[in-house]
PDB file of N, CA and C in Angstrom:
ATOM      1  N   MET R   1       0.845  -1.180   0.000  1.00  0.00           N
ATOM      2  CA  MET R   1       0.000   0.000   0.000  1.00  0.00           C
ATOM      3  C   MET R   1       0.890   1.244   0.000  1.00  0.00           C
ATOM      4  N   PRO R   2       0.577   2.246  -0.875  1.00  0.00           N
ATOM      5  CA  PRO R   2       1.417   3.436  -0.932  1.00  0.00           C
ATOM      6  C   PRO R   2       1.291   4.251   0.346  1.00  0.00           C
ATOM      7  N   PRO R   3       2.326   5.039   0.648  1.00  0.00           N
ATOM      8  CA  PRO R   3       2.247   5.898   1.827  1.00  0.00           C
ATOM      9  C   PRO R   3       1.052   6.831   1.716  1.00  0.00           C
ATOM     10  N   ALA R   4       0.532   7.233   2.869  1.00  0.00           N
ATOM     11  CA  ALA R   4      -0.664   8.069   2.895  1.00  0.00           C
ATOM     12  C   ALA R   4      -0.484   9.339   2.081  1.00  0.00           C
ATOM     13  N   SER R   5       0.725   9.879   2.020  1.00  0.00           N
ATOM     14  CA  SER R   5       0.948  11.124   1.288  1.00  0.00           C
ATOM     15  C   SER R   5       0.786  10.950  -0.218  1.00  0.00           C
ATOM     16  N   HIS R   6       0.846   9.716  -0.728  1.00  0.00           N
ATOM     17  CA  HIS R   6       0.720   9.483  -2.155  1.00  0.00           C
ATOM     18  C   HIS R   6      -0.662   8.987  -2.556  1.00  0.00           C
ATOM     19  N   ARG R   7      -1.515   8.709  -1.613  1.00  0.00           N
ATOM     20  CA  ARG R   7      -2.857   8.252  -1.926  1.00  0.00           C
ATOM     21  C   ARG R   7      -3.740   9.437  -2.308  1.00  0.00           C
ATOM     22  N   PRO R   8      -4.626   9.264  -3.296  1.00  0.00           N
ATOM     23  CA  PRO R   8      -5.525  10.352  -3.653  1.00  0.00           C
ATOM     24  C   PRO R   8      -6.403  10.732  -2.466  1.00  0.00           C
ATOM     25  N   VAL R   9      -6.713  12.019  -2.374  1.00  0.00           N
ATOM     26  CA  VAL R   9      -7.581  12.499  -1.306  1.00  0.00           C
ATOM     27  C   VAL R   9      -8.945  11.849  -1.448  1.00  0.00           C
ATOM     28  N   ASP R  10      -9.436  11.773  -2.644  1.00  0.00           N
ATOM     29  CA  ASP R  10     -10.679  11.067  -2.936  1.00  0.00           C
ATOM     30  C   ASP R  10     -10.583  10.542  -4.361  1.00  0.00           C
ATOM     31  N   ASN R  11     -11.609   9.874  -4.821  1.00  0.00           N
ATOM     32  CA  ASN R  11     -11.559   9.246  -6.137  1.00  0.00           C
ATOM     33  C   ASN R  11     -11.353  10.237  -7.271  1.00  0.00           C
ATOM     34  N   LEU R  12     -11.817  11.459  -7.113  1.00  0.00           N
ATOM     35  CA  LEU R  12     -11.663  12.432  -8.188  1.00  0.00           C
ATOM     36  C   LEU R  12     -10.226  12.911  -8.346  1.00  0.00           C
ATOM     37  N   ASP R  13      -9.381  12.666  -7.358  1.00  0.00           N
ATOM     38  CA  ASP R  13      -7.958  12.983  -7.479  1.00  0.00           C
ATOM     39  C   ASP R  13      -7.185  11.834  -8.132  1.00  0.00           C
ATOM     40  N   ASP R  14      -7.838  10.724  -8.359  1.00  0.00           N
ATOM     41  CA  ASP R  14      -7.213   9.526  -8.910  1.00  0.00           C
ATOM     42  C   ASP R  14      -7.356   9.536 -10.436  1.00  0.00           C
ATOM     43  N   ASP R  15      -6.236   9.593 -11.158  1.00  0.00           N
ATOM     44  CA  ASP R  15      -6.255   9.620 -12.629  1.00  0.00           C
ATOM     45  C   ASP R  15      -6.905   8.380 -13.232  1.00  0.00           C
ATOM     46  N   ASP R  16      -6.931   7.287 -12.481  1.00  0.00           N
ATOM     47  CA  ASP R  16      -7.468   6.034 -13.006  1.00  0.00           C
ATOM     48  C   ASP R  16      -8.910   5.761 -12.579  1.00  0.00           C
ATOM     49  N   TYR R  17      -9.481   6.661 -11.785  1.00  0.00           N
ATOM     50  CA  TYR R  17     -10.864   6.461 -11.334  1.00  0.00           C
ATOM     51  C   TYR R  17     -11.822   6.762 -12.491  1.00  0.00           C
ATOM     52  N   PRO R  18     -12.729   5.837 -12.799  1.00  0.00           N
ATOM     53  CA  PRO R  18     -13.649   6.028 -13.932  1.00  0.00           C
ATOM     54  C   PRO R  18     -14.791   6.997 -13.583  1.00  0.00           C
ATOM     55  N   ALA R  19     -14.490   8.274 -13.623  1.00  0.00           N
ATOM     56  CA  ALA R  19     -15.425   9.289 -13.152  1.00  0.00           C
ATOM     57  C   ALA R  19     -16.358   9.837 -14.231  1.00  0.00           C
ATOM     58  N   TYR R  20     -16.053   9.608 -15.506  1.00  0.00           N
ATOM     59  CA  TYR R  20     -16.789  10.272 -16.575  1.00  0.00           C
ATOM     60  C   TYR R  20     -17.630   9.297 -17.387  1.00  0.00           C
ATOM     61  N   THR R  21     -18.877   9.671 -17.597  1.00  0.00           N
ATOM     62  CA  THR R  21     -19.751   8.886 -18.462  1.00  0.00           C
ATOM     63  C   THR R  21     -19.313   9.082 -19.909  1.00  0.00           C
ATOM     64  N   MET R  22     -19.807   8.244 -20.782  1.00  0.00           N
ATOM     65  CA  MET R  22     -19.455   8.381 -22.185  1.00  0.00           C
ATOM     66  C   MET R  22     -19.876   9.741 -22.728  1.00  0.00           C
ATOM     67  N   GLY R  23     -21.070  10.179 -22.382  1.00  0.00           N
ATOM     68  CA  GLY R  23     -21.551  11.468 -22.866  1.00  0.00           C
ATOM     69  C   GLY R  23     -20.679  12.613 -22.394  1.00  0.00           C
ATOM     70  N   ARG R  24     -20.318  12.594 -21.125  1.00  0.00           N
ATOM     71  CA  ARG R  24     -19.470  13.659 -20.573  1.00  0.00           C
ATOM     72  C   ARG R  24     -18.070  13.592 -21.178  1.00  0.00           C
ATOM     73  N   ALA R  25     -17.529  12.390 -21.335  1.00  0.00           N
ATOM     74  CA  ALA R  25     -16.200  12.224 -21.933  1.00  0.00           C
ATOM     75  C   ALA R  25     -16.200  12.768 -23.365  1.00  0.00           C
ATOM     76  N   ALA R  26     -17.221  12.441 -24.134  1.00  0.00           N
ATOM     77  CA  ALA R  26     -17.315  12.940 -25.510  1.00  0.00           C
ATOM     78  C   ALA R  26     -17.414  14.463 -25.523  1.00  0.00           C
ATOM     79  N   GLU R  27     -18.166  15.011 -24.588  1.00  0.00           N
ATOM     80  CA  GLU R  27     -18.309  16.468 -24.491  1.00  0.00           C
ATOM     81  C   GLU R  27     -16.966  17.121 -24.156  1.00  0.00           C
ATOM     82  N   ILE R  28     -16.259  16.574 -23.198  1.00  0.00           N
ATOM     83  CA  ILE R  28     -14.954  17.114 -22.795  1.00  0.00           C
ATOM     84  C   ILE R  28     -13.986  17.106 -23.971  1.00  0.00           C
ATOM     85  N   LEU R  29     -14.014  16.034 -24.767  1.00  0.00           N
ATOM     86  CA  LEU R  29     -13.095  15.882 -25.896  1.00  0.00           C
ATOM     87  C   LEU R  29     -13.607  16.525 -27.182  1.00  0.00           C
ATOM     88  N   SER R  30     -14.810  17.075 -27.129  1.00  0.00           N
ATOM     89  CA  SER R  30     -15.454  17.651 -28.325  1.00  0.00           C
ATOM     90  C   SER R  30     -15.494  16.631 -29.463  1.00  0.00           C
ATOM     91  N   THR R  31     -15.951  15.446 -29.121  1.00  0.00           N
ATOM     92  CA  THR R  31     -16.061  14.374 -30.102  1.00  0.00           C
ATOM     93  C   THR R  31     -17.404  13.676 -29.916  1.00  0.00           C
ATOM     94  N   THR R  32     -17.560  12.533 -30.506  1.00  0.00           N
ATOM     95  CA  THR R  32     -18.813  11.796 -30.404  1.00  0.00           C
ATOM     96  C   THR R  32     -18.619  10.511 -29.603  1.00  0.00           C
ATOM     97  N   PRO R  33     -19.702   9.977 -29.050  1.00  0.00           N
ATOM     98  CA  PRO R  33     -19.597   8.667 -28.398  1.00  0.00           C
ATOM     99  C   PRO R  33     -19.103   7.589 -29.366  1.00  0.00           C
ATOM    100  N   ALA R  34     -19.439   7.712 -30.636  1.00  0.00           N
ATOM    101  CA  ALA R  34     -18.988   6.731 -31.625  1.00  0.00           C
ATOM    102  C   ALA R  34     -17.461   6.723 -31.724  1.00  0.00           C
ATOM    103  N   PHE R  35     -16.833   7.889 -31.615  1.00  0.00           N
ATOM    104  CA  PHE R  35     -15.369   7.956 -31.645  1.00  0.00           C
ATOM    105  C   PHE R  35     -14.800   7.211 -30.440  1.00  0.00           C
ATOM    106  N   LEU R  36     -15.383   7.414 -29.275  1.00  0.00           N
ATOM    107  CA  LEU R  36     -14.909   6.716 -28.075  1.00  0.00           C
ATOM    108  C   LEU R  36     -15.097   5.209 -28.207  1.00  0.00           C
ATOM    109  N   ARG R  37     -16.226   4.790 -28.767  1.00  0.00           N
ATOM    110  CA  ARG R  37     -16.445   3.358 -28.988  1.00  0.00           C
ATOM    111  C   ARG R  37     -15.400   2.806 -29.951  1.00  0.00           C
ATOM    112  N   ALA R  38     -15.061   3.582 -30.990  1.00  0.00           N
ATOM    113  CA  ALA R  38     -14.055   3.140 -31.964  1.00  0.00           C
ATOM    114  C   ALA R  38     -12.695   2.967 -31.289  1.00  0.00           C
ATOM    115  N   LEU R  39     -12.354   3.863 -30.367  1.00  0.00           N
ATOM    116  CA  LEU R  39     -11.088   3.725 -29.641  1.00  0.00           C
ATOM    117  C   LEU R  39     -11.080   2.432 -28.833  1.00  0.00           C
ATOM    118  N   GLY R  40     -12.229   2.077 -28.287  1.00  0.00           N
ATOM    119  CA  GLY R  40     -12.353   0.820 -27.564  1.00  0.00           C
ATOM    120  C   GLY R  40     -12.222  -0.376 -28.487  1.00  0.00           C
ATOM    121  N   GLU R  41     -12.820  -0.287 -29.677  1.00  0.00           N
ATOM    122  CA  GLU R  41     -12.732  -1.375 -30.644  1.00  0.00           C
ATOM    123  C   GLU R  41     -11.293  -1.595 -31.103  1.00  0.00           C
ATOM    124  N   HIS R  42     -10.520  -0.513 -31.155  1.00  0.00           N
ATOM    125  CA  HIS R  42      -9.114  -0.618 -31.559  1.00  0.00           C
ATOM    126  C   HIS R  42      -8.191  -0.836 -30.365  1.00  0.00           C
ATOM    127  N   ARG R  43      -8.797  -1.083 -29.211  1.00  0.00           N
ATOM    128  CA  ARG R  43      -8.092  -1.437 -27.973  1.00  0.00           C
ATOM    129  C   ARG R  43      -7.131  -0.364 -27.478  1.00  0.00           C
ATOM    130  N   LEU R  44      -7.449   0.889 -27.779  1.00  0.00           N
ATOM    131  CA  LEU R  44      -6.631   1.963 -27.235  1.00  0.00           C
ATOM    132  C   LEU R  44      -7.016   2.200 -25.776  1.00  0.00           C
ATOM    133  N   ILE R  45      -8.304   2.269 -25.529  1.00  0.00           N
ATOM    134  CA  ILE R  45      -8.791   2.424 -24.157  1.00  0.00           C
ATOM    135  C   ILE R  45      -9.906   1.419 -23.923  1.00  0.00           C
ATOM    136  N   THR R  46      -9.967   0.925 -22.704  1.00  0.00           N
ATOM    137  CA  THR R  46     -11.029   0.000 -22.316  1.00  0.00           C
ATOM    138  C   THR R  46     -11.741   0.608 -21.119  1.00  0.00           C
ATOM    139  N   PRO R  47     -12.885   1.225 -21.360  1.00  0.00           N
ATOM    140  CA  PRO R  47     -13.579   1.853 -20.241  1.00  0.00           C
ATOM    141  C   PRO R  47     -14.105   0.806 -19.266  1.00  0.00           C
ATOM    142  N   LEU R  48     -14.176   1.207 -18.020  1.00  0.00           N
ATOM    143  CA  LEU R  48     -14.814   0.337 -17.041  1.00  0.00           C
ATOM    144  C   LEU R  48     -16.317   0.456 -17.229  1.00  0.00           C
ATOM    145  N   ARG R  49     -17.039  -0.446 -16.646  1.00  0.00           N
ATOM    146  CA  ARG R  49     -18.499  -0.430 -16.777  1.00  0.00           C
ATOM    147  C   ARG R  49     -19.135  -0.177 -15.419  1.00  0.00           C
ATOM    148  N   SER R  50     -20.172   0.641 -15.422  1.00  0.00           N
ATOM    149  CA  SER R  50     -20.929   0.872 -14.194  1.00  0.00           C
ATOM    150  C   SER R  50     -21.758  -0.379 -13.910  1.00  0.00           C
ATOM    151  N   GLU R  51     -22.410  -0.402 -12.756  1.00  0.00           N
ATOM    152  CA  GLU R  51     -23.260  -1.550 -12.417  1.00  0.00           C
ATOM    153  C   GLU R  51     -24.352  -1.739 -13.463  1.00  0.00           C
ATOM    154  N   GLY R  52     -24.768  -0.648 -14.096  1.00  0.00           N
ATOM    155  CA  GLY R  52     -25.790  -0.719 -15.133  1.00  0.00           C
ATOM    156  C   GLY R  52     -25.238  -1.037 -16.512  1.00  0.00           C
ATOM    157  N   GLY R  53     -23.910  -1.223 -16.615  1.00  0.00           N
ATOM    158  CA  GLY R  53     -23.296  -1.584 -17.883  1.00  0.00           C
ATOM    159  C   GLY R  53     -22.855  -0.407 -18.733  1.00  0.00           C
ATOM    160  N   HIS R  54     -22.948   0.804 -18.200  1.00  0.00           N
ATOM    161  CA  HIS R  54     -22.559   1.986 -18.964  1.00  0.00           C
ATOM    162  C   HIS R  54     -21.047   2.203 -18.896  1.00  0.00           C
ATOM    163  N   ARG R  55     -20.488   2.687 -19.995  1.00  0.00           N
ATOM    164  CA  ARG R  55     -19.039   2.951 -20.054  1.00  0.00           C
ATOM    165  C   ARG R  55     -18.684   4.137 -19.166  1.00  0.00           C
ATOM    166  N   ARG R  56     -17.561   3.995 -18.450  1.00  0.00           N
ATOM    167  CA  ARG R  56     -17.052   5.055 -17.586  1.00  0.00           C
ATOM    168  C   ARG R  56     -15.562   5.229 -17.887  1.00  0.00           C
ATOM    169  N   TYR R  57     -15.143   6.496 -18.006  1.00  0.00           N
ATOM    170  CA  TYR R  57     -13.769   6.809 -18.407  1.00  0.00           C
ATOM    171  C   TYR R  57     -13.031   7.554 -17.312  1.00  0.00           C
ATOM    172  N   SER R  58     -11.727   7.320 -17.241  1.00  0.00           N
ATOM    173  CA  SER R  58     -10.865   8.008 -16.276  1.00  0.00           C
ATOM    174  C   SER R  58     -10.201   9.213 -16.961  1.00  0.00           C
ATOM    175  N   ARG R  59      -9.589  10.056 -16.147  1.00  0.00           N
ATOM    176  CA  ARG R  59      -8.850  11.195 -16.713  1.00  0.00           C
ATOM    177  C   ARG R  59      -7.690  10.708 -17.570  1.00  0.00           C
ATOM    178  N   TYR R  60      -7.016   9.664 -17.139  1.00  0.00           N
ATOM    179  CA  TYR R  60      -5.925   9.099 -17.935  1.00  0.00           C
ATOM    180  C   TYR R  60      -6.449   8.662 -19.303  1.00  0.00           C
ATOM    181  N   GLN R  61      -7.562   7.972 -19.337  1.00  0.00           N
ATOM    182  CA  GLN R  61      -8.136   7.525 -20.601  1.00  0.00           C
ATOM    183  C   GLN R  61      -8.535   8.711 -21.480  1.00  0.00           C
ATOM    184  N   LEU R  62      -9.017   9.773 -20.859  1.00  0.00           N
ATOM    185  CA  LEU R  62      -9.389  10.960 -21.634  1.00  0.00           C
ATOM    186  C   LEU R  62      -8.154  11.608 -22.262  1.00  0.00           C
ATOM    187  N   ARG R  63      -7.036  11.616 -21.545  1.00  0.00           N
ATOM    188  CA  ARG R  63      -5.800  12.163 -22.124  1.00  0.00           C
ATOM    189  C   ARG R  63      -5.356  11.330 -23.322  1.00  0.00           C
ATOM    190  N   ILE R  64      -5.439  10.014 -23.192  1.00  0.00           N
ATOM    191  CA  ILE R  64      -5.072   9.111 -24.288  1.00  0.00           C
ATOM    192  C   ILE R  64      -6.009   9.339 -25.481  1.00  0.00           C
ATOM    193  N   ALA R  65      -7.296   9.441 -25.218  1.00  0.00           N
ATOM    194  CA  ALA R  65      -8.279   9.665 -26.278  1.00  0.00           C
ATOM    195  C   ALA R  65      -8.058  11.018 -26.948  1.00  0.00           C
ATOM    196  N   ALA R  66      -7.693  12.026 -26.168  1.00  0.00           N
ATOM    197  CA  ALA R  66      -7.443  13.358 -26.730  1.00  0.00           C
ATOM    198  C   ALA R  66      -6.259  13.314 -27.693  1.00  0.00           C
ATOM    199  N   ARG R  67      -5.223  12.573 -27.349  1.00  0.00           N
ATOM    200  CA  ARG R  67      -4.061  12.454 -28.236  1.00  0.00           C
ATOM    201  C   ARG R  67      -4.457  11.743 -29.523  1.00  0.00           C
ATOM    202  N   ALA R  68      -5.259  10.689 -29.415  1.00  0.00           N
ATOM    203  CA  ALA R  68      -5.723   9.979 -30.608  1.00  0.00           C
ATOM    204  C   ALA R  68      -6.567  10.908 -31.482  1.00  0.00           C
ATOM    205  N   ARG R  69      -7.414  11.690 -30.854  1.00  0.00           N
ATOM    206  CA  ARG R  69      -8.259  12.626 -31.618  1.00  0.00           C
ATOM    207  C   ARG R  69      -7.403  13.642 -32.352  1.00  0.00           C
ATOM    208  N   GLU R  70      -6.354  14.115 -31.695  1.00  0.00           N
ATOM    209  CA  GLU R  70      -5.442  15.071 -32.321  1.00  0.00           C
ATOM    210  C   GLU R  70      -4.835  14.475 -33.598  1.00  0.00           C
ATOM    211  N   LEU R  71      -4.401  13.225 -33.516  1.00  0.00           N
ATOM    212  CA  LEU R  71      -3.820  12.565 -34.685  1.00  0.00           C
ATOM    213  C   LEU R  71      -4.855  12.358 -35.786  1.00  0.00           C
ATOM    214  N   VAL R  72      -6.047  11.941 -35.409  1.00  0.00           N
ATOM    215  CA  VAL R  72      -7.117  11.725 -36.389  1.00  0.00           C
ATOM    216  C   VAL R  72      -7.490  13.051 -37.047  1.00  0.00           C
ATOM    217  N   ASP R  73      -7.550  14.110 -36.271  1.00  0.00           N
ATOM    218  CA  ASP R  73      -7.860  15.430 -36.828  1.00  0.00           C
ATOM    219  C   ASP R  73      -6.801  15.892 -37.822  1.00  0.00           C
ATOM    220  N   GLN R  74      -5.568  15.380 -37.677  1.00  0.00           N
ATOM    221  CA  GLN R  74      -4.480  15.718 -38.593  1.00  0.00           C
ATOM    222  C   GLN R  74      -4.466  14.813 -39.833  1.00  0.00           C
ATOM    223  N   GLY R  75      -5.423  13.893 -39.901  1.00  0.00           N
ATOM    224  CA  GLY R  75      -5.539  13.040 -41.081  1.00  0.00           C
ATOM    225  C   GLY R  75      -5.034  11.622 -40.919  1.00  0.00           C
ATOM    226  N   THR R  76      -4.589  11.259 -39.730  1.00  0.00           N
ATOM    227  CA  THR R  76      -4.112   9.900 -39.484  1.00  0.00           C
ATOM    228  C   THR R  76      -5.318   8.963 -39.352  1.00  0.00           C
ATOM    229  N   PRO R  77      -5.308   7.833 -40.040  1.00  0.00           N
ATOM    230  CA  PRO R  77      -6.407   6.869 -39.864  1.00  0.00           C
ATOM    231  C   PRO R  77      -6.500   6.434 -38.395  1.00  0.00           C
ATOM    232  N   ILE R  78      -7.688   6.145 -37.935  1.00  0.00           N
ATOM    233  CA  ILE R  78      -7.891   5.849 -36.512  1.00  0.00           C
ATOM    234  C   ILE R  78      -7.070   4.646 -36.065  1.00  0.00           C
ATOM    235  N   GLU R  79      -6.945   3.614 -36.918  1.00  0.00           N
ATOM    236  CA  GLU R  79      -6.155   2.439 -36.537  1.00  0.00           C
ATOM    237  C   GLU R  79      -4.697   2.834 -36.283  1.00  0.00           C
ATOM    238  N   ALA R  80      -4.155   3.656 -37.164  1.00  0.00           N
ATOM    239  CA  ALA R  80      -2.765   4.099 -37.029  1.00  0.00           C
ATOM    240  C   ALA R  80      -2.623   5.029 -35.827  1.00  0.00           C
ATOM    241  N   ALA R  81      -3.598   5.902 -35.621  1.00  0.00           N
ATOM    242  CA  ALA R  81      -3.553   6.821 -34.479  1.00  0.00           C
ATOM    243  C   ALA R  81      -3.529   6.038 -33.176  1.00  0.00           C
ATOM    244  N   CYS R  82      -4.332   5.015 -33.077  1.00  0.00           N
ATOM    245  CA  CYS R  82      -4.359   4.197 -31.860  1.00  0.00           C
ATOM    246  C   CYS R  82      -3.012   3.522 -31.637  1.00  0.00           C
ATOM    247  N   ARG R  83      -2.436   2.998 -32.691  1.00  0.00           N
ATOM    248  CA  ARG R  83      -1.134   2.329 -32.561  1.00  0.00           C
ATOM    249  C   ARG R  83      -0.047   3.319 -32.152  1.00  0.00           C
ATOM    250  N   ILE R  84      -0.067   4.506 -32.741  1.00  0.00           N
ATOM    251  CA  ILE R  84       0.909   5.543 -32.391  1.00  0.00           C
ATOM    252  C   ILE R  84       0.793   5.910 -30.924  1.00  0.00           C
ATOM    253  N   VAL R  85      -0.422   6.118 -30.457  1.00  0.00           N
ATOM    254  CA  VAL R  85      -0.623   6.507 -29.061  1.00  0.00           C
ATOM    255  C   VAL R  85      -0.170   5.395 -28.116  1.00  0.00           C
ATOM    256  N   ILE R  86      -0.457   4.156 -28.459  1.00  0.00           N
ATOM    257  CA  ILE R  86      -0.015   3.030 -27.630  1.00  0.00           C
ATOM    258  C   ILE R  86       1.511   3.014 -27.557  1.00  0.00           C
ATOM    259  N   LEU R  87       2.174   3.187 -28.695  1.00  0.00           N
ATOM    260  CA  LEU R  87       3.638   3.181 -28.715  1.00  0.00           C
ATOM    261  C   LEU R  87       4.218   4.376 -27.955  1.00  0.00           C
ATOM    262  N   GLU R  88       3.602   5.548 -28.092  1.00  0.00           N
ATOM    263  CA  GLU R  88       4.060   6.719 -27.340  1.00  0.00           C
ATOM    264  C   GLU R  88       3.946   6.474 -25.838  1.00  0.00           C
ATOM    265  N   ASP R  89       2.840   5.877 -25.429  1.00  0.00           N
ATOM    266  CA  ASP R  89       2.617   5.602 -24.010  1.00  0.00           C
ATOM    267  C   ASP R  89       3.633   4.580 -23.491  1.00  0.00           C
ATOM    268  N   GLN R  90       3.897   3.552 -24.271  1.00  0.00           N
ATOM    269  CA  GLN R  90       4.885   2.549 -23.873  1.00  0.00           C
ATOM    270  C   GLN R  90       6.278   3.159 -23.775  1.00  0.00           C
ATOM    271  N   LEU R  91       6.615   4.022 -24.719  1.00  0.00           N
ATOM    272  CA  LEU R  91       7.919   4.683 -24.698  1.00  0.00           C
ATOM    273  C   LEU R  91       8.054   5.570 -23.466  1.00  0.00           C
ATOM    274  N   GLN R  92       7.028   6.323 -23.161  1.00  0.00           N
ATOM    275  CA  GLN R  92       7.065   7.195 -21.987  1.00  0.00           C
ATOM    276  C   GLN R  92       7.258   6.376 -20.710  1.00  0.00           C
ATOM    277  N   GLU R  93       6.569   5.256 -20.595  1.00  0.00           N
ATOM    278  CA  GLU R  93       6.706   4.395 -19.422  1.00  0.00           C
ATOM    279  C   GLU R  93       8.112   3.804 -19.347  1.00  0.00           C
ATOM    280  N   ALA R  94       8.658   3.366 -20.483  1.00  0.00           N
ATOM    281  CA  ALA R  94      10.014   2.815 -20.509  1.00  0.00           C
ATOM    282  C   ALA R  94      11.036   3.874 -20.114  1.00  0.00           C
ATOM    283  N   GLN R  95      10.856   5.093 -20.569  1.00  0.00           N
ATOM    284  CA  GLN R  95      11.767   6.183 -20.205  1.00  0.00           C
ATOM    285  C   GLN R  95      11.682   6.493 -18.709  1.00  0.00           C
ATOM    286  N   ARG R  96      10.477   6.436 -18.164  1.00  0.00           N
ATOM    287  CA  ARG R  96      10.294   6.679 -16.731  1.00  0.00           C
ATOM    288  C   ARG R  96      11.022   5.611 -15.924  1.00  0.00           C
ATOM    289  N   ILE R  97      10.874   4.354 -16.314  1.00  0.00           N
ATOM    290  CA  ILE R  97      11.538   3.250 -15.613  1.00  0.00           C
ATOM    291  C   ILE R  97      13.049   3.371 -15.755  1.00  0.00           C
ATOM    292  N   ASN R  98      13.508   3.697 -16.949  1.00  0.00           N
ATOM    293  CA  ASN R  98      14.937   3.856 -17.197  1.00  0.00           C
ATOM    294  C   ASN R  98      15.520   4.954 -16.306  1.00  0.00           C
ATOM    295  N   GLU R  99      14.846   6.066 -16.210  1.00  0.00           N
ATOM    296  CA  GLU R  99      15.307   7.164 -15.360  1.00  0.00           C
ATOM    297  C   GLU R  99      15.325   6.743 -13.892  1.00  0.00           C
ATOM    298  N   GLN R 100      14.324   6.015 -13.481  1.00  0.00           N
ATOM    299  CA  GLN R 100      14.259   5.528 -12.101  1.00  0.00           C
ATOM    300  C   GLN R 100      15.438   4.603 -11.806  1.00  0.00           C
ATOM    301  N   LEU R 101      15.744   3.715 -12.734  1.00  0.00           N
ATOM    302  CA  LEU R 101      16.871   2.799 -12.548  1.00  0.00           C
ATOM    303  C   LEU R 101      18.198   3.550 -12.535  1.00  0.00           C
ATOM    304  N   ARG R 102      18.320   4.554 -13.388  1.00  0.00           N
ATOM    305  CA  ARG R 102      19.549   5.359 -13.390  1.00  0.00           C
ATOM    306  C   ARG R 102      19.754   6.078 -12.068  1.00  0.00           C
ATOM    307  N   SER R 103      18.680   6.639 -11.538  1.00  0.00           N
ATOM    308  CA  SER R 103      18.805   7.368 -10.271  1.00  0.00           C
ATOM    309  C   SER R 103      19.142   6.410  -9.124  1.00  0.00           C
ATOM    310  N   GLN R 104      18.629   5.185  -9.162  1.00  0.00           N
ATOM    311  CA  GLN R 104      18.971   4.197  -8.126  1.00  0.00           C
ATOM    312  C   GLN R 104      20.422   3.780  -8.254  1.00  0.00           C
ATOM    313  N   HIS R 105      20.910   3.706  -9.468  1.00  0.00           N
ATOM    314  CA  HIS R 105      22.300   3.297  -9.735  1.00  0.00           C
ATOM    315  C   HIS R 105      23.291   4.376  -9.287  1.00  0.00           C
ATOM    316  N   SER R 106      22.903   5.616  -9.370  1.00  0.00           N
ATOM    317  CA  SER R 106      23.823   6.723  -9.035  1.00  0.00           C
ATOM    318  C   SER R 106      23.852   7.027  -7.546  1.00  0.00           C
ATOM    319  N   GLU R 107      22.953   6.421  -6.778  1.00  0.00           N
ATOM    320  CA  GLU R 107      22.959   6.637  -5.323  1.00  0.00           C
ATOM    321  C   GLU R 107      24.145   5.922  -4.712  1.00  0.00           C
ATOM    322  N   PRO R 108      24.821   6.552  -3.711  1.00  0.00           N
ATOM    323  CA  PRO R 108      26.002   5.937  -3.075  1.00  0.00           C
ATOM    324  C   PRO R 108      25.672   4.699  -2.285  1.00  0.00           C
TER     325      PRO R 108
END
C-alpha cells in the first residue's frame, strides 16, 4: 500500500478512477460517443463499466483519447492513431523506468 501522502484524497484525485460517463467524456473531448467506442474497438482504451453496464472513463483515458483525436484530426487513420498513441505511451513508461533505474544506480 502506498504511503498516505501518495494516496488520492478522494476518487476524483485519482487519474485512473472512472469518473466520466461516455456522454461527458465525448463532451470534454469535443467528439462523439462513436469515436470513443471506436477507440475501444481498436483497444486503445477500455472503459470500465458501471453496475448498469454503462461505459465510464478516467482522466488518464481521456488524455489518451485526446491524443488519438489530435492525430485523427491531422488526417491519421484511426487504426494508425491508436497504434501511435499506444507506442508513445509505452515509450514514456520505458523512459520513466529507465530514469528511475539510473537514479537508483547513481545513489552511493
